[in-house]
Amino acid sequence: MDRDSIEMDKERLTAEMAFKDDSSAVIKIRKRLPDFLQSVKLKYVKLGYGYSCNPATILIFALILPLFIATLVQFTSLKLDQISELWTNQTLRLESIDAATRLAGSLILFFLFGLYYAKRSRLVYLVDFACYKPEDDRKMSVGSFLKMTEDSGAFTEDTLQFQRRISTRSGLGDETYFPRGITSRPPNLSMEEARSEAEAVMFGALDSLFEKTGVKPKDIGILIVNCSLFNPTPSLSAMIVNHYKLRTDIKSYNLGGMGCSASLISIELARNLLQANPNTYAVVVSTENITLNWYFGNDRSMLLCNCIFRMGGAAVLLSNKARDKARSKYQLIHLVRTHKGADDKHYNCVYQREDDKGTIGVSLARELMAVAGDALKTNITTLGPLVLPFTEQFMFFVTLVRKKIFKAKVKPYIPDFKLAFEHFCIHAGGRAVLDELQKNLHLTDWHMEPSRMTLHRFGNTSSSSLWYELAYTEAKGRVAGGDRVWQIAFGSGFKCNSAVWRALRSTPMSESRGNPWKDEIEKYPVNVPVA
């Protein structure tokens, strides 16, 4: 075994199952996901400080500001003794400076103010968002799912048993949603059914969003849609443009193949476009389509997706209009992206391919947890300097320097991210992922509740799960003005992305219009049994 595989083995799940043949398996006990807060690389810490202390900021303070002061002194013909006299002598009057000098100084200040106003970074507000909630006839319990799987006749007894075991341990409840194409007898996995699923999810979320905000479709200037596995022609974004008759100069984008972290990639793209287009609304639609991506084969690495992915989607309205601040819910503070695709293990751990029978599916490698842990470690190390209190940063930095530079054998200082955020929205990718993240970030059950309840009620809805989690937090009446929200998601590539929002106002429980948890939030949280 080579060195790389040995290092990867150290970061696997507690238990790993290796299949020798169709009838036997060997369970190998491995070490848990590494405590990624205890092994960080200095270059990622430097990258985090680079976000807040970029070259442009250094240039302004180190070069432009001194040049401006020197130019101002030259224009006004002031000398050092005169500057001192202006500061100390109260009898010196403005009239002692001639009119030409005053005019020149005023013009320079006016020009610099205009330059700053034109080039300043525009604030981005989240006006509101909406999550799609399918009709009740789309609900399917875990038992019904397993019965449907058995009745399909596509699976061997071994793989049926595998799906039973995964489903009972996944953390999903009995009210998740399936599209009609999958539940039909026999399944109707057609382009028509896939389009029907996409239309139901996207239009349902957008109708709710437009109703909640009062914004008209014709007012939207930027449209971004992300869906990894279903990318028809015309695109999903064109489908929305056609349905709502959006204006002809709309800037529309369709992101495909970017995994469960794609919603925050869309948010970043929207933010960048809003910086270049003043007085504009941007809509982000995040969804996944499972109709054409249901796997009818017996490769166990591909069957995991059948057991955890479910129907869902969300629409988000962003604005850079100053007048929208008063009614917006959140302001975007930071967005940090991490892409580990340069490494082959990371790139291949979530991979769409054909099995040995030629059936297409998405394979999840055994190294997924280790890969996710490495990406998360990099991402939070970069994010830390932007959000952690100074005391936490100081203790962390001192410990890191002692360990990395002076090679001291000291116990790593683990920053407390609970001091930086009041609410956590962690992608509901699966129960094991949430368990390990809670342990490594030292989060309480209260902090993990939105993610666990979203997984239980709606399943893994891919990139939109972050918004179901934020909707849960709002439905519980937990969001107060000034609260900070951390959204963190990871997906194929392998990518890990974080967004930090600050609540601009409180969201009372009574403000539940368009919230998917409306009318049922009182029964949550529920106890999720451990199988």
PDB file of C-alpha atoms in Angstrom, residues 9 12 39 57 68 70 83 98 185 362:
ATOM      1  CA  ASP A   9      -6.896   5.224   5.745  1.00  0.00           C
ATOM      2  CA  ARG A  12     -11.858   7.057   7.307  1.00  0.00           C
ATOM      3  CA  SER A  39      -4.207  20.074  12.023  1.00  0.00           C
ATOM      4  CA  THR A  57      -6.239  48.019   0.998  1.00  0.00           C
ATOM      5  CA  PHE A  68      -2.688  62.513  -1.446  1.00  0.00           C
ATOM      6  CA  ALA A  70       1.807  65.345  -0.210  1.00  0.00           C
ATOM      7  CA  ILE A  83       0.508  72.870   9.750  1.00  0.00           C
ATOM      8  CA  ASP A  98      -6.274  82.384  -0.501  1.00  0.00           C
ATOM      9  CA  ARG A 185     -45.677   1.838 -11.477  1.00  0.00           C
ATOM     10  CA  VAL A 362     -23.420   8.780  -8.952  1.00  0.00           C
TER      11      VAL A 362
END
